XYZ file of C-alpha atoms in Angstrom:
378
model
C 105.414 23.023 -105.446
C 107.929 21.145 -103.394
C 109.806 22.071 -100.268
C 112.946 20.445 -98.958
C 113.619 20.926 -95.236
C 117.068 21.880 -94.061
C 117.488 18.815 -91.899
C 115.760 16.131 -93.935
C 116.830 14.252 -97.031
C 113.482 14.326 -98.788
C 113.827 15.429 -102.372
C 111.459 17.424 -104.533
C 109.365 16.430 -107.511
C 112.338 15.213 -109.532
C 113.212 12.800 -106.748
C 109.547 11.795 -106.553
C 109.735 10.760 -110.188
C 112.835 8.711 -109.399
C 110.981 7.017 -106.549
C 108.071 6.248 -108.854
C 110.452 4.753 -111.387
C 111.847 2.490 -108.681
C 108.326 1.546 -107.616
C 107.531 0.636 -111.200
C 110.657 -1.353 -112.050
C 108.763 -4.567 -111.566
C 106.029 -3.307 -113.901
C 108.253 -2.975 -116.962
C 107.520 -6.545 -118.022
C 103.809 -5.931 -118.457
C 102.156 -6.246 -121.835
C 102.745 -3.251 -124.026
C 106.256 -2.814 -122.666
C 107.909 -5.677 -124.478
C 107.220 -8.443 -121.973
C 104.832 -11.296 -121.497
C 101.506 -10.942 -119.740
C 99.135 -13.241 -117.991
C 95.653 -14.008 -119.362
C 92.913 -11.741 -118.121
C 91.327 -12.961 -114.893
C 88.322 -11.807 -112.975
C 89.217 -10.427 -109.541
C 89.346 -13.101 -106.866
C 87.852 -12.771 -103.403
C 90.372 -11.360 -100.971
C 90.688 -11.323 -97.215
C 90.123 -7.777 -95.970
C 92.056 -8.414 -92.781
C 95.495 -6.831 -93.307
C 96.869 -8.947 -90.472
C 96.016 -12.221 -92.193
C 98.442 -14.486 -94.076
C 101.424 -14.574 -91.743
C 104.550 -16.672 -92.002
C 106.834 -17.890 -89.244
C 110.542 -17.144 -89.662
C 112.622 -18.170 -86.676
C 111.024 -16.524 -83.666
C 109.465 -13.771 -85.770
C 106.101 -13.717 -87.504
C 106.145 -12.005 -90.863
C 103.029 -11.096 -92.830
C 102.935 -11.821 -96.526
C 102.578 -8.658 -98.571
C 99.461 -8.565 -100.720
C 98.213 -6.896 -103.868
C 96.430 -3.644 -103.028
C 95.502 -1.211 -105.792
C 94.226 2.342 -105.431
C 94.839 5.785 -104.019
C 94.764 7.002 -100.436
C 94.940 10.751 -99.925
C 96.452 11.099 -96.491
C 95.847 14.283 -94.538
C 99.479 14.275 -93.458
C 100.156 15.578 -89.960
C 102.912 18.062 -89.198
C 106.154 16.368 -88.199
C 105.906 13.354 -90.505
C 107.999 13.035 -93.648
C 106.447 11.873 -96.897
C 108.665 8.795 -96.868
C 107.487 7.907 -93.368
C 103.864 8.360 -94.448
C 104.294 5.937 -97.337
C 105.894 3.370 -95.019
C 103.024 3.677 -92.532
C 100.344 3.180 -95.185
C 102.234 0.313 -96.750
C 102.251 -1.351 -93.336
C 98.587 -0.608 -92.607
C 97.469 -2.098 -95.918
C 100.205 -4.765 -95.901
C 100.740 -3.701 -99.507
C 103.462 -4.905 -101.848
C 104.052 -1.544 -103.521
C 103.487 2.094 -102.604
C 104.692 5.554 -103.554
C 103.624 9.183 -103.198
C 102.793 11.852 -105.758
C 104.694 14.928 -104.606
C 106.768 15.455 -101.468
C 105.195 17.278 -98.557
C 107.720 18.369 -95.951
C 107.504 17.605 -92.208
C 106.562 21.198 -91.379
C 103.590 20.982 -93.767
C 100.200 19.326 -93.386
C 97.533 18.387 -95.867
C 97.066 16.267 -98.946
C 99.668 13.608 -99.672
C 98.344 11.274 -102.387
C 99.758 7.789 -101.864
C 99.541 5.244 -104.665
C 99.265 1.563 -103.831
C 99.980 -1.252 -106.269
C 98.952 -0.557 -109.844
C 98.108 3.050 -108.957
C 101.872 3.735 -108.955
C 101.653 3.612 -112.761
C 99.457 6.732 -112.704
C 101.590 8.851 -110.349
C 102.972 11.139 -113.122
C 99.452 12.231 -114.040
C 98.879 13.462 -110.483
C 102.260 15.130 -110.188
C 101.665 17.065 -113.402
C 98.414 18.510 -112.050
C 97.814 21.754 -110.198
C 98.580 22.150 -106.508
C 96.908 24.498 -104.047
C 98.505 25.689 -100.825
C 97.562 27.887 -97.917
C 100.704 29.272 -96.325
C 101.784 31.826 -93.759
C 104.734 34.157 -94.355
C 106.635 35.541 -91.401
C 108.035 38.985 -92.276
C 111.282 40.458 -91.084
C 113.595 37.458 -91.447
C 115.106 35.634 -94.396
C 116.451 32.128 -93.737
C 118.824 29.974 -95.728
C 116.147 27.322 -96.298
C 113.398 29.926 -96.910
C 111.330 28.270 -94.176
C 111.166 28.255 -90.395
C 113.665 25.390 -90.046
C 116.581 27.349 -91.489
C 119.248 29.695 -90.174
C 118.493 33.444 -90.168
C 120.580 35.184 -92.847
C 119.008 38.677 -92.955
C 116.627 40.779 -90.865
C 114.584 43.950 -91.276
C 112.422 46.154 -89.073
C 110.206 47.070 -92.028
C 106.727 45.523 -92.273
C 104.510 45.614 -95.376
C 101.072 47.196 -95.365
C 98.031 45.379 -96.674
C 97.878 47.775 -99.606
C 101.509 47.078 -100.520
C 100.938 43.327 -100.419
C 97.826 43.512 -102.602
C 99.611 45.715 -105.128
C 102.420 43.156 -105.368
C 100.334 40.042 -106.035
C 99.850 40.579 -109.813
C 103.647 40.437 -110.237
C 103.567 36.872 -108.949
C 100.621 35.674 -110.999
C 100.882 33.944 -114.353
C 104.120 32.623 -115.824
C 107.026 34.059 -113.833
C 110.760 33.440 -113.544
C 111.641 31.860 -110.221
C 115.011 30.939 -108.695
C 114.545 27.723 -106.692
C 115.682 27.639 -103.045
C 119.277 26.664 -102.322
C 117.879 23.771 -100.319
C 116.038 22.045 -103.146
C 116.272 18.740 -104.977
C 117.529 20.267 -108.217
C 120.713 18.618 -109.456
C 123.937 20.541 -110.077
C 126.488 18.413 -111.919
C 124.863 15.289 -110.549
C 124.553 16.496 -106.952
C 121.394 17.607 -105.181
C 121.410 21.313 -104.379
C 120.470 20.694 -100.747
C 123.411 18.311 -100.294
C 125.814 20.931 -101.635
C 124.254 23.629 -99.439
C 124.555 21.473 -96.333
C 128.222 20.929 -97.127
C 128.731 24.692 -97.082
C 129.144 25.143 -100.824
C 127.776 28.218 -102.574
C 124.814 27.073 -104.637
C 123.855 29.160 -107.655
C 120.618 28.078 -109.312
C 119.304 29.495 -112.554
C 115.851 31.033 -112.759
C 113.232 28.959 -114.520
C 109.665 29.606 -115.620
C 106.819 28.458 -113.367
C 103.119 29.173 -113.520
C 101.059 30.553 -110.649
C 97.384 30.452 -111.539
C 96.064 32.278 -108.484
C 97.660 34.086 -105.560
C 95.488 35.783 -102.946
C 95.964 37.393 -99.553
C 93.686 35.487 -97.180
C 94.428 37.180 -93.882
C 96.851 39.502 -92.131
C 96.535 38.562 -88.440
C 99.274 40.987 -87.332
C 102.102 43.083 -88.731
C 104.526 40.166 -88.665
C 102.451 37.602 -90.567
C 100.360 37.253 -93.711
C 98.340 34.253 -94.864
C 98.153 33.495 -98.586
C 96.569 30.953 -100.889
C 98.320 29.936 -104.089
C 97.338 27.594 -106.889
C 100.313 26.728 -109.030
C 101.756 24.363 -111.582
C 104.460 21.757 -111.361
C 107.874 22.919 -110.157
C 106.744 26.010 -108.244
C 108.411 26.576 -104.881
C 106.230 28.387 -102.353
C 109.316 28.991 -100.223
C 110.859 30.956 -103.081
C 107.598 32.868 -103.445
C 107.748 33.984 -99.811
C 111.429 34.901 -100.135
C 110.927 36.986 -103.275
C 107.837 38.799 -102.007
C 109.694 39.751 -98.829
C 112.596 41.210 -100.760
C 110.441 43.300 -103.093
C 108.341 44.583 -100.184
C 111.468 45.982 -98.528
C 111.531 43.443 -95.750
C 112.393 39.758 -95.671
C 110.174 36.715 -95.383
C 110.061 32.966 -94.909
C 107.409 30.258 -94.663
C 106.305 29.476 -91.114
C 103.180 27.395 -91.855
C 102.038 25.434 -94.889
C 99.055 23.277 -95.801
C 98.382 21.618 -99.159
C 94.704 21.494 -100.095
C 94.790 20.266 -103.699
C 96.994 17.874 -105.688
C 95.796 17.175 -109.221
C 92.327 15.603 -108.932
C 92.538 15.182 -105.144
C 91.057 17.857 -102.886
C 90.291 18.269 -99.201
C 87.144 16.125 -99.422
C 89.333 13.200 -100.451
C 91.736 13.462 -97.514
C 91.670 11.037 -94.609
C 93.545 11.605 -91.328
C 96.012 8.981 -90.168
C 94.087 8.188 -86.989
C 90.993 7.358 -89.055
C 93.028 5.012 -91.242
C 94.443 3.272 -88.204
C 90.956 2.908 -86.722
C 89.676 1.483 -90.004
C 92.547 -1.001 -89.990
C 91.597 -2.136 -86.504
C 87.958 -2.584 -87.535
C 88.987 -4.550 -90.626
C 91.131 -6.833 -88.482
C 88.101 -7.634 -86.352
C 85.862 -8.191 -89.367
C 83.819 -5.019 -88.876
C 84.926 -3.219 -92.000
C 87.193 -3.220 -95.025
C 90.259 -1.203 -95.915
C 88.794 -1.062 -99.416
C 86.570 1.709 -98.053
C 89.654 3.929 -97.701
C 90.830 3.366 -101.268
C 90.011 5.516 -104.258
C 90.055 3.798 -107.674
C 93.274 3.753 -109.667
C 91.589 5.646 -112.506
C 90.809 8.615 -110.235
C 94.238 9.922 -111.212
C 93.165 9.886 -114.862
C 90.274 12.341 -114.587
C 91.621 14.552 -117.366
C 92.180 11.678 -119.796
C 89.405 10.404 -122.103
C 88.085 6.922 -121.417
C 87.614 4.402 -124.206
C 85.519 1.240 -123.761
C 86.443 -1.857 -125.757
C 84.985 -5.324 -126.243
C 86.274 -8.330 -124.337
C 87.899 -9.653 -127.499
C 89.800 -6.395 -128.025
C 90.614 -6.287 -124.324
C 92.291 -9.681 -124.554
C 94.544 -8.424 -127.353
C 95.434 -5.245 -125.499
C 96.205 -7.234 -122.361
C 98.714 -9.249 -124.378
C 100.369 -6.034 -125.517
C 98.937 -6.183 -129.019
C 97.505 -3.200 -130.873
C 93.818 -3.134 -131.790
C 92.493 -1.707 -135.037
C 89.679 0.835 -134.725
C 86.787 -0.155 -136.928
C 83.270 1.048 -137.612
C 81.535 4.380 -137.406
C 81.705 4.361 -133.599
C 85.504 4.312 -133.612
C 86.988 7.494 -132.047
C 88.378 10.023 -134.487
C 90.617 11.759 -131.945
C 94.181 10.809 -131.144
C 96.342 10.880 -128.043
C 96.392 9.200 -124.650
C 93.302 7.375 -123.391
C 92.560 4.974 -120.617
C 90.875 1.828 -121.801
C 88.098 0.023 -119.960
C 86.309 -3.274 -120.450
C 82.951 -3.870 -118.795
C 83.573 -0.754 -116.684
C 86.932 -2.018 -115.401
C 90.253 -0.239 -115.994
C 92.434 -2.177 -118.422
C 95.243 -0.035 -119.836
C 96.723 3.307 -120.699
C 97.050 3.519 -124.457
C 97.764 5.779 -127.403
C 95.159 6.214 -130.119
C 96.380 7.131 -133.579
C 96.557 5.995 -137.176
C 93.444 3.927 -136.758
C 94.606 1.761 -133.871
C 94.918 1.524 -130.086
C 98.446 0.874 -128.867
C 98.738 -0.226 -125.200
C 101.423 1.524 -123.143
C 100.618 0.462 -119.589
C 98.470 -2.556 -118.735
C 96.830 -2.796 -115.319
C 96.418 -6.040 -113.390
C 93.890 -5.282 -110.682
C 93.682 -8.671 -109.003
C 93.615 -8.142 -105.258
C 92.153 -5.522 -102.942
C 90.667 -2.550 -104.803
C 88.395 0.356 -103.941
C 84.868 -0.338 -102.761
C 82.226 0.196 -105.411
C 80.955 3.267 -103.586
C 84.320 5.007 -103.960
C 83.900 5.025 -107.735
C 81.603 8.009 -107.277
C 83.425 11.231 -106.431
C 81.961 13.330 -103.636
């Protein structure tokens, strides 16, 4: 699910993929992608103080960016854009590269997975996963953005009963046809729908199939509001869900509160509030802690992908972008995407087939990575 606010230029999941591509432009020369690679090196000792390594330029002191690899699942506060959140974490970690896995609008709170360094190569695997949201629908008004930030376009005095809401939920469960909001990141002849809508143009979007795995009524605090929980697949718009339910129920509706509680493999137990991150940064600067404690391993995003361990000799070939033949009775008989490890360390994303391992993405995890304790999921 993505939501695009009426007064912000954040795009949806398609724009997220574009951002990830830009984050990864520098990675396209890695082994397995037609470029040269460096020999495998053991990770070097790094300074955990993010304020270290500064350079003087004129009257300004500029910190050198450093290699930081892993995931941080920010519990994003209301009022912050996803782009702002990425910039803040990039500054806190003094990281060279960062990107997020799925836009979360300013009006929403909850899980915003942010990839640092080599973790940006695994962003698509998170974005393709399920998302879970708890959201509140305000009945009686439809707005042009389908959320509280938009302009009221229709009103009704009718309010749905609990029984009517419960009877409706099965119609919005499973694979359904959904028309995205006018204010969305979908492109129409090369232009974003929200840009056209803001310019006053009539935006007509075609319905497309989306999958909603679960939709439940959590609470009905008063006649004007209902709280729902939805677990859905990629491309689902919760704003459109609220809009369509309101119309069928004989009233109108829009989102007035939203919290994301699951993104792919990352749940609420993985989230960390911004103030805790800032406090951890301060402790690391004084030598009392390490920002590595806030990182989750790069391979956390690959939970649904089989792991394949190789020898150091095979690892050296894969790191150079060379295929490795599968030999012996212990060789895997399955085919498809795997993530390759050597001595318990992530090495590459690869394809297995026709008796060989073909590297597609090679990881270079020299720098700051997750603490050993973060390799165990809670």
